[in-house]
Short mmCIF file of C-alpha atoms in Angstrom, two decimals:
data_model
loop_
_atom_site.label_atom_id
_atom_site.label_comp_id
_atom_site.label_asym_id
_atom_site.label_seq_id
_atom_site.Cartn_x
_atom_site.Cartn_y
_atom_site.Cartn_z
CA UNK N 25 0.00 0.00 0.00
CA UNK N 26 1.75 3.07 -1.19
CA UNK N 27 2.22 6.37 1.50
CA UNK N 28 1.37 9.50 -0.46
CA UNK N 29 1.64 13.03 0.54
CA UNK N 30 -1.62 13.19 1.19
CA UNK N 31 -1.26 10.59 4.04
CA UNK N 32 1.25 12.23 5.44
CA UNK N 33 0.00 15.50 5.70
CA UNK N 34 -4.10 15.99 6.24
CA UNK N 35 -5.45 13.27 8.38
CA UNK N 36 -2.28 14.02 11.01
CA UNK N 37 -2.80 18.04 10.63
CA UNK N 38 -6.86 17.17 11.18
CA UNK N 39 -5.91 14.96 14.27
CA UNK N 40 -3.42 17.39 15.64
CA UNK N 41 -6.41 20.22 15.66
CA UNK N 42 -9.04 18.21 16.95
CA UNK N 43 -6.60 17.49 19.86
CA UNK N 44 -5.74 21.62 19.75
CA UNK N 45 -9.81 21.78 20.33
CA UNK N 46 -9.59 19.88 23.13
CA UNK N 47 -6.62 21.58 25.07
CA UNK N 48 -8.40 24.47 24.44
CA UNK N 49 -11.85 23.37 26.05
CA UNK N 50 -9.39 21.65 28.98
CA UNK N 51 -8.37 25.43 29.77
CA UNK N 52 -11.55 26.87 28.90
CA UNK N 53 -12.73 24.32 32.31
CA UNK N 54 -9.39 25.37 33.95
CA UNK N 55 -10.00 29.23 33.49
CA UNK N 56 -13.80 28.79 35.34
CA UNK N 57 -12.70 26.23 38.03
CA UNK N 58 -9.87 28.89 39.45
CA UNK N 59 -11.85 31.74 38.31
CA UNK N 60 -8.77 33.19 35.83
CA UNK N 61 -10.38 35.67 33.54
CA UNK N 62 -9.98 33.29 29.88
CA UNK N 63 -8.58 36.55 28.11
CA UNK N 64 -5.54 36.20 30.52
CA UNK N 65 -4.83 32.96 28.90
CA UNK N 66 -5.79 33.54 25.71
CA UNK N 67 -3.43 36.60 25.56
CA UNK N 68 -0.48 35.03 26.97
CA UNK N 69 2.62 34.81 25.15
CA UNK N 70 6.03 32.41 25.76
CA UNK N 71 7.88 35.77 25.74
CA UNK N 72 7.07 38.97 25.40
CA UNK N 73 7.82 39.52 21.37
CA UNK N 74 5.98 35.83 20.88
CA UNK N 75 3.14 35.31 19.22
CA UNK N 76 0.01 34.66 22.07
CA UNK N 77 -1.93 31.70 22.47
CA UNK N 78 -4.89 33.30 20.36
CA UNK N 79 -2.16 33.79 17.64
CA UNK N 80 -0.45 30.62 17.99
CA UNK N 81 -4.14 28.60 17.28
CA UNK N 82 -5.14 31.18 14.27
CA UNK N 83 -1.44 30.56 12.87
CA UNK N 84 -1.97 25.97 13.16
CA UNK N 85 -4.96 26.54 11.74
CA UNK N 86 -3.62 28.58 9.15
CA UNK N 87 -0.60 26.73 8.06
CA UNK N 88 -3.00 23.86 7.60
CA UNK N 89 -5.63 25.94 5.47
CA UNK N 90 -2.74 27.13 3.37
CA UNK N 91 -1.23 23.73 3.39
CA UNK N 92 -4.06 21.62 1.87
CA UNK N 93 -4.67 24.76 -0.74
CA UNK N 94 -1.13 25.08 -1.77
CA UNK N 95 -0.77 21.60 -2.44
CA UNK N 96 -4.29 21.25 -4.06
CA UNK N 97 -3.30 24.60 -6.21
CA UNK N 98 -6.63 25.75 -4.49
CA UNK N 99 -7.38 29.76 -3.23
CA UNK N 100 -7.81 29.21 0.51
CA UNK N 101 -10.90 30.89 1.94
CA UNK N 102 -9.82 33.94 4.68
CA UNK N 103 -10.35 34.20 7.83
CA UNK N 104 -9.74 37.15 9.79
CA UNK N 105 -7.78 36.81 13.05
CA UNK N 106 -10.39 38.17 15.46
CA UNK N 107 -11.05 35.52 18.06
CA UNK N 108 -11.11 35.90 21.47
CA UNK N 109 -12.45 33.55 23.02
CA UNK N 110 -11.62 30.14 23.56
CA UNK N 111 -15.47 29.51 21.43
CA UNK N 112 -14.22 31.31 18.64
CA UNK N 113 -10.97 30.20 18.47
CA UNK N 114 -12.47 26.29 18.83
CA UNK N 115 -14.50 27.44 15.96
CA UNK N 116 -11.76 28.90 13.81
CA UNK N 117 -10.17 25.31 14.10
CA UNK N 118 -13.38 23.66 13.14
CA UNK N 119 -13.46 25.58 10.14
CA UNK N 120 -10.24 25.11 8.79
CA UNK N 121 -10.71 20.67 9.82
CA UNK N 122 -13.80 21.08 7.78
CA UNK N 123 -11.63 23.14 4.73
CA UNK N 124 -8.98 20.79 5.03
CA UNK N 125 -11.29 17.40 4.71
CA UNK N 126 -13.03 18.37 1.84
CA UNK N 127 -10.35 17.33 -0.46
CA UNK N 128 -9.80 13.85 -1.99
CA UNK N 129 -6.37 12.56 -1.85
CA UNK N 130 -5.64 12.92 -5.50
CA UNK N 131 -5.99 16.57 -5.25
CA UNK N 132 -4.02 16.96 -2.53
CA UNK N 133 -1.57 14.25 -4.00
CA UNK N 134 -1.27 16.56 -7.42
CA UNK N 135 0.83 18.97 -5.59
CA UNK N 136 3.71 16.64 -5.26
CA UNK N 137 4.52 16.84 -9.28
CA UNK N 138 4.30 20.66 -9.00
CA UNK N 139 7.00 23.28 -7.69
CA UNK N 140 5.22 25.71 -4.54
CA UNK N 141 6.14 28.75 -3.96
CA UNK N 142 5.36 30.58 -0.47
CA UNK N 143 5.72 34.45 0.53
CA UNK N 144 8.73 35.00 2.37
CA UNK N 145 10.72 38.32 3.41
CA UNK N 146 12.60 39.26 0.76
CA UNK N 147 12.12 36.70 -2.04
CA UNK N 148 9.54 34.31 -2.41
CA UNK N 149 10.21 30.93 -1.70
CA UNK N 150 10.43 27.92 -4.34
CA UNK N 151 10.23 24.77 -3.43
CA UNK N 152 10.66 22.22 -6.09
CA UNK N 153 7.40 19.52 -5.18
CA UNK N 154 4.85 19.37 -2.68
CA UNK N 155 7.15 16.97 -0.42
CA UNK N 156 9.73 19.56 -0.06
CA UNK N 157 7.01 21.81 0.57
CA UNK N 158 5.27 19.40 3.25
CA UNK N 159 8.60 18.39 4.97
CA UNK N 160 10.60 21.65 4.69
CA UNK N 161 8.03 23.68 5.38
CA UNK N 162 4.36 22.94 5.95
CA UNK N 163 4.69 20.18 8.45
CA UNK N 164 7.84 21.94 10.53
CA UNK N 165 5.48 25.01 10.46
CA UNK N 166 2.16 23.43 11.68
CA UNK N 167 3.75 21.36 14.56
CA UNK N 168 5.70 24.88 15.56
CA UNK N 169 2.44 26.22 16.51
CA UNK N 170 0.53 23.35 17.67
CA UNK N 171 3.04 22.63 20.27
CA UNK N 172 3.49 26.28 21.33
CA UNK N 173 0.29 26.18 22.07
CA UNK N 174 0.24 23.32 23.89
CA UNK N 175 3.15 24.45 25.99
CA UNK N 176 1.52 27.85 26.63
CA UNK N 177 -2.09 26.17 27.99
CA UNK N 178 0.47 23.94 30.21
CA UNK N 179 2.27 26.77 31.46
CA UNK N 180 -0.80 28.58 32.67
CA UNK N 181 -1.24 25.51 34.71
CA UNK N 182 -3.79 23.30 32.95
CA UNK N 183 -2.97 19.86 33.58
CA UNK N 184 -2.71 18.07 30.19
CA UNK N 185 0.35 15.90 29.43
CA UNK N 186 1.73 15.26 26.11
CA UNK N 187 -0.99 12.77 25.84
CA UNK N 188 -2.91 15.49 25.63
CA UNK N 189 -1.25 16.71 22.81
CA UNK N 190 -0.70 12.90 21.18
CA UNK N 191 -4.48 12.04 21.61
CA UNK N 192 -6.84 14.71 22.42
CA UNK N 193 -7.55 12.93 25.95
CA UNK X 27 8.15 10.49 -8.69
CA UNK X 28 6.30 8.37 -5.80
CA UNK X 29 6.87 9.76 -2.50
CA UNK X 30 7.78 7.32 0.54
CA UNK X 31 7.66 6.67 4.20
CA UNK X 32 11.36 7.56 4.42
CA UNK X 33 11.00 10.69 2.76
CA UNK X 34 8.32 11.68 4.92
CA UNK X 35 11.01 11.07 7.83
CA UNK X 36 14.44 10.99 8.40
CA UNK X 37 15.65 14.01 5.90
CA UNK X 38 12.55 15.70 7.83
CA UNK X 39 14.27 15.01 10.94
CA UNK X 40 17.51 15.19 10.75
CA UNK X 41 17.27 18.71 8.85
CA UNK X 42 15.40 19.56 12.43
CA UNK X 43 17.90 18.07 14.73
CA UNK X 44 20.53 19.89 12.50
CA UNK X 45 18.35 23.27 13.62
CA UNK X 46 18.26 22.12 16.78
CA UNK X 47 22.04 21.71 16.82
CA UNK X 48 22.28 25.05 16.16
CA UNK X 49 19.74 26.78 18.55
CA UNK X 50 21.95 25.37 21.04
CA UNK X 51 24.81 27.03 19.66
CA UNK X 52 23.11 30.18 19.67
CA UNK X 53 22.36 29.45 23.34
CA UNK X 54 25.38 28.59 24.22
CA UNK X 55 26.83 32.19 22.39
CA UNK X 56 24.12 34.00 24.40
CA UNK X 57 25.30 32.60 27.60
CA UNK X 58 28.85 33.38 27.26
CA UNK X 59 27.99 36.76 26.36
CA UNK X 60 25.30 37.91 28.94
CA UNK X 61 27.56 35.85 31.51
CA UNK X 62 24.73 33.21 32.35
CA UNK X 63 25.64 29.46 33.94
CA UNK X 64 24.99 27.39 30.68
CA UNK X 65 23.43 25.17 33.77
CA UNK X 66 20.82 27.59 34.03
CA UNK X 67 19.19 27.63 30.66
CA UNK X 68 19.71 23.69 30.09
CA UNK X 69 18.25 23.12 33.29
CA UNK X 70 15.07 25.55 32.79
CA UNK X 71 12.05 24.01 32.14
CA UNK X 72 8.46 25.36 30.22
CA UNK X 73 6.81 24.56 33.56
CA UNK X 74 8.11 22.97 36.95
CA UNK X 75 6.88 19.74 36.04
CA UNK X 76 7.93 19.40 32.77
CA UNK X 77 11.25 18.37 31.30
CA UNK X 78 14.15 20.18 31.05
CA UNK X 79 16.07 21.62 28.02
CA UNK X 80 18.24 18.67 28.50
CA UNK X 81 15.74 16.27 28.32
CA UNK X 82 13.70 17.94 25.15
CA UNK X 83 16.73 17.52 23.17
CA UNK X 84 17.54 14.47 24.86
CA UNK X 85 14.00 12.93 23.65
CA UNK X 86 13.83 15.10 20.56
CA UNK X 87 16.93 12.89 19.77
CA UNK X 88 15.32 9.89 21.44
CA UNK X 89 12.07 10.23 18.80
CA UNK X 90 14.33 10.29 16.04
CA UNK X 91 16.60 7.03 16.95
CA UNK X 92 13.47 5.53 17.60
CA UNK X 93 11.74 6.12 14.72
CA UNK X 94 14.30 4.59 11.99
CA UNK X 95 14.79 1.87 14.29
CA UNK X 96 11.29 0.69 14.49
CA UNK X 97 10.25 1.70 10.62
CA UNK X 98 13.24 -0.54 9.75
CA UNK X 99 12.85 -3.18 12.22
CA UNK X 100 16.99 -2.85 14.18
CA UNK X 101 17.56 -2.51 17.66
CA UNK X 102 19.02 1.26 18.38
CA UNK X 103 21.98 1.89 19.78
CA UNK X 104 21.69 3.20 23.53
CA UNK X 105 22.15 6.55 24.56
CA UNK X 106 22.03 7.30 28.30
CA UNK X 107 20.66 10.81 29.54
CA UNK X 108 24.00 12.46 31.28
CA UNK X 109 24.94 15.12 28.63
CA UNK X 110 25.06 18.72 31.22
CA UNK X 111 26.67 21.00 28.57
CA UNK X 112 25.41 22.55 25.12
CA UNK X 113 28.32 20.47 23.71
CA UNK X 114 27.59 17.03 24.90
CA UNK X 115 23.30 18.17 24.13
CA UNK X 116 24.99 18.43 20.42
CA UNK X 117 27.20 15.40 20.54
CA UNK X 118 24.07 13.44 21.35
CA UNK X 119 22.28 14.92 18.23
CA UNK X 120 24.95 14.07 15.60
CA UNK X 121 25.16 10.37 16.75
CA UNK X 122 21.19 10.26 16.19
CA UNK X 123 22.12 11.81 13.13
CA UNK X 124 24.57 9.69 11.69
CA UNK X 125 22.36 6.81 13.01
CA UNK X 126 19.20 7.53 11.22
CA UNK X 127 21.24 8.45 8.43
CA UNK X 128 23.46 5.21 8.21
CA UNK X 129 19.67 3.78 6.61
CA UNK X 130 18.40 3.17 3.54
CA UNK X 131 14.83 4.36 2.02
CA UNK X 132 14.27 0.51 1.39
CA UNK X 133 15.08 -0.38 5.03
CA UNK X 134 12.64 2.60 5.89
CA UNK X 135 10.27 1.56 4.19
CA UNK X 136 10.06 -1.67 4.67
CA UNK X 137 8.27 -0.64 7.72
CA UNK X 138 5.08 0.87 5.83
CA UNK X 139 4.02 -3.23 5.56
CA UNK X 140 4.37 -4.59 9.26
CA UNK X 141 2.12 -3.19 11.94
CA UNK X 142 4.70 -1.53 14.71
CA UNK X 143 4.61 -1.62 18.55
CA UNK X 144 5.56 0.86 20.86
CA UNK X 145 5.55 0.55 24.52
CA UNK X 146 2.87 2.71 26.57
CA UNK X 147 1.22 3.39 30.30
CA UNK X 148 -0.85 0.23 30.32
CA UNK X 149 -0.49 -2.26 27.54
CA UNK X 150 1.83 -1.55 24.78
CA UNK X 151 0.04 0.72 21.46
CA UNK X 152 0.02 -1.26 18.28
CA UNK X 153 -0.29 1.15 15.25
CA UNK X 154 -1.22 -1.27 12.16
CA UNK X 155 1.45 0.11 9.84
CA UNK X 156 4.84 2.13 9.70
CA UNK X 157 2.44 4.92 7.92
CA UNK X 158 0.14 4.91 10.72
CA UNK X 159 2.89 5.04 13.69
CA UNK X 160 5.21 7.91 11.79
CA UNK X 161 1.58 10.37 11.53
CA UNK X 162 0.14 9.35 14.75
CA UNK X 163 3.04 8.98 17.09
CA UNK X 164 6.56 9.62 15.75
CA UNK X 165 6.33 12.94 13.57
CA UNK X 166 3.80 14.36 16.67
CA UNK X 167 6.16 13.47 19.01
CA UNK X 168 9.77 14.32 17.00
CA UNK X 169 7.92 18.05 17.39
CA UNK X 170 6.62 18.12 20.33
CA UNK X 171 10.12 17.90 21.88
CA UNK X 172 12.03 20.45 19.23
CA UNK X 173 9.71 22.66 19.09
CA UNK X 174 9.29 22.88 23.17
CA UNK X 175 13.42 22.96 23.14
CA UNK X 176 12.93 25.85 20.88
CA UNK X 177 10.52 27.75 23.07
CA UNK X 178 12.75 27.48 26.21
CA UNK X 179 15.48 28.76 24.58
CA UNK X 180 13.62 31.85 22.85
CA UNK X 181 12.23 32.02 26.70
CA UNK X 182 15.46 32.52 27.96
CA UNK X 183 16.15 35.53 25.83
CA UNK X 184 18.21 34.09 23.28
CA UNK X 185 17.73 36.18 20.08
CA UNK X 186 16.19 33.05 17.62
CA UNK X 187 13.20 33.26 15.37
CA UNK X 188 10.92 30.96 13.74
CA UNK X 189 13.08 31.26 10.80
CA UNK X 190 16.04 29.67 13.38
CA UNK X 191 13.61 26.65 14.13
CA UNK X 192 12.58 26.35 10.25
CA UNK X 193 16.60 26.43 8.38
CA UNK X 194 18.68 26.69 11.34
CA UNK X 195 19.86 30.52 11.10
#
């Protein structure tokens, strides 16, 4: 059974959100059992010139937007970065799962014969295929903000473990 | 041109741990010049109850022996955990990377065919295929520990962007 790009890109970027949804509901709870305001968490950042969590879940759920329409040579739908709650920002994710499932594998599969080119300061970038594309850049990318988001929620305090992150649980 | 298992994998991964390599040296420049214990930043952690800097490149490394040894069916080599300096942290990453290197994309890929077992809390997790453990478990997990590296580091003050995590400068 041959592994195609497709398998190694949307149904582990799909998993990885819905387990994002559920850290987020698991401090949503954590924010009303201590009584922390949820803006307090949603706004906090690793360091000061870091991206917050709010910004951390609109950028996973972009990269995987612009991954499946990159490599599908489809226009992405936008979506304006103005969550803030953890509601919205659950719903932002569900969006982008729901984007990101709606194509087949062969159409995600076509961008591996194709060169991709992203924005990048200075130059665009060019990268030769769509597995270049997924391994240089789109999965590195994804998992960057996934898991600073995960590590920002368990900072706060919430008490998730990397299973958390692994399995949603 | 089909793509594989393999290259879904180890250049994936050992392109990270060479990032990785050098976010540490970046640390370790930052520490001489601000006049910090390297002790201090290795031995800073996200949260109190979560590992170490140590011990995220330590498993980062870990995820990656791991991973080509169970895709291609060897027993790894052992590493034990007793690296306390940036240059032992990047000794230990350029064995893993010589190691996962020393395979072949056949030997990789051989594992795409047999179901593969990893040991868990409870009874061990069998993931029916090599495709299956590499998007559920090892690529989730390879990035969870970089990427949480990464973020203790930037914590610290150490001048490194996403741009650092994503080519290495």
């Amino acid at each position: 059974m041959a592994f195609t790009i497709y398998d190694a890109s949307i149904p582990m970027m799909v998993r990885m959100l819905q387990n994002l949804s559920s850290i987020l509901d698991k401090a949503a709870a954590h924010a009303a059992a201590k009584g922390i305001q949820p803006a307090t968490m949603i706004e906090s950042s690793l360091a000061p010139d870091m991206f917050n969590l709010a910004r951390q879940v609109q950028s996973a759920a972009d990269a995987a937007k612009a991954g499946a329409a990159r490599l599908s040579g489809e226009v992405p739908p936008s979506h304006a970065d103005t969550e803030t709650t953890f509601d919205e920002l659950k719903g932002r994710i569900a969006k982008v799962i729901a984007y990101v499932e709606s194509f087949t594998p062969e159409q995600i599969n076509a961008g591996g014969e194709r060169s991709i080119t992203i924005p990048a300061r200075g130059e665009p970038h060019v990268f030769k295929n769509g597995g270049d594309y997924l391994t240089q850049f789109l999965i590195p990318n994804f998992f960057f903000h996934v898991t600073t988001a995960y590590g920002l929620v368990r900072q706060q305090g919430v008490e998730i473990g990397k299973m958390t992150y692994l399995t949603g649980v």
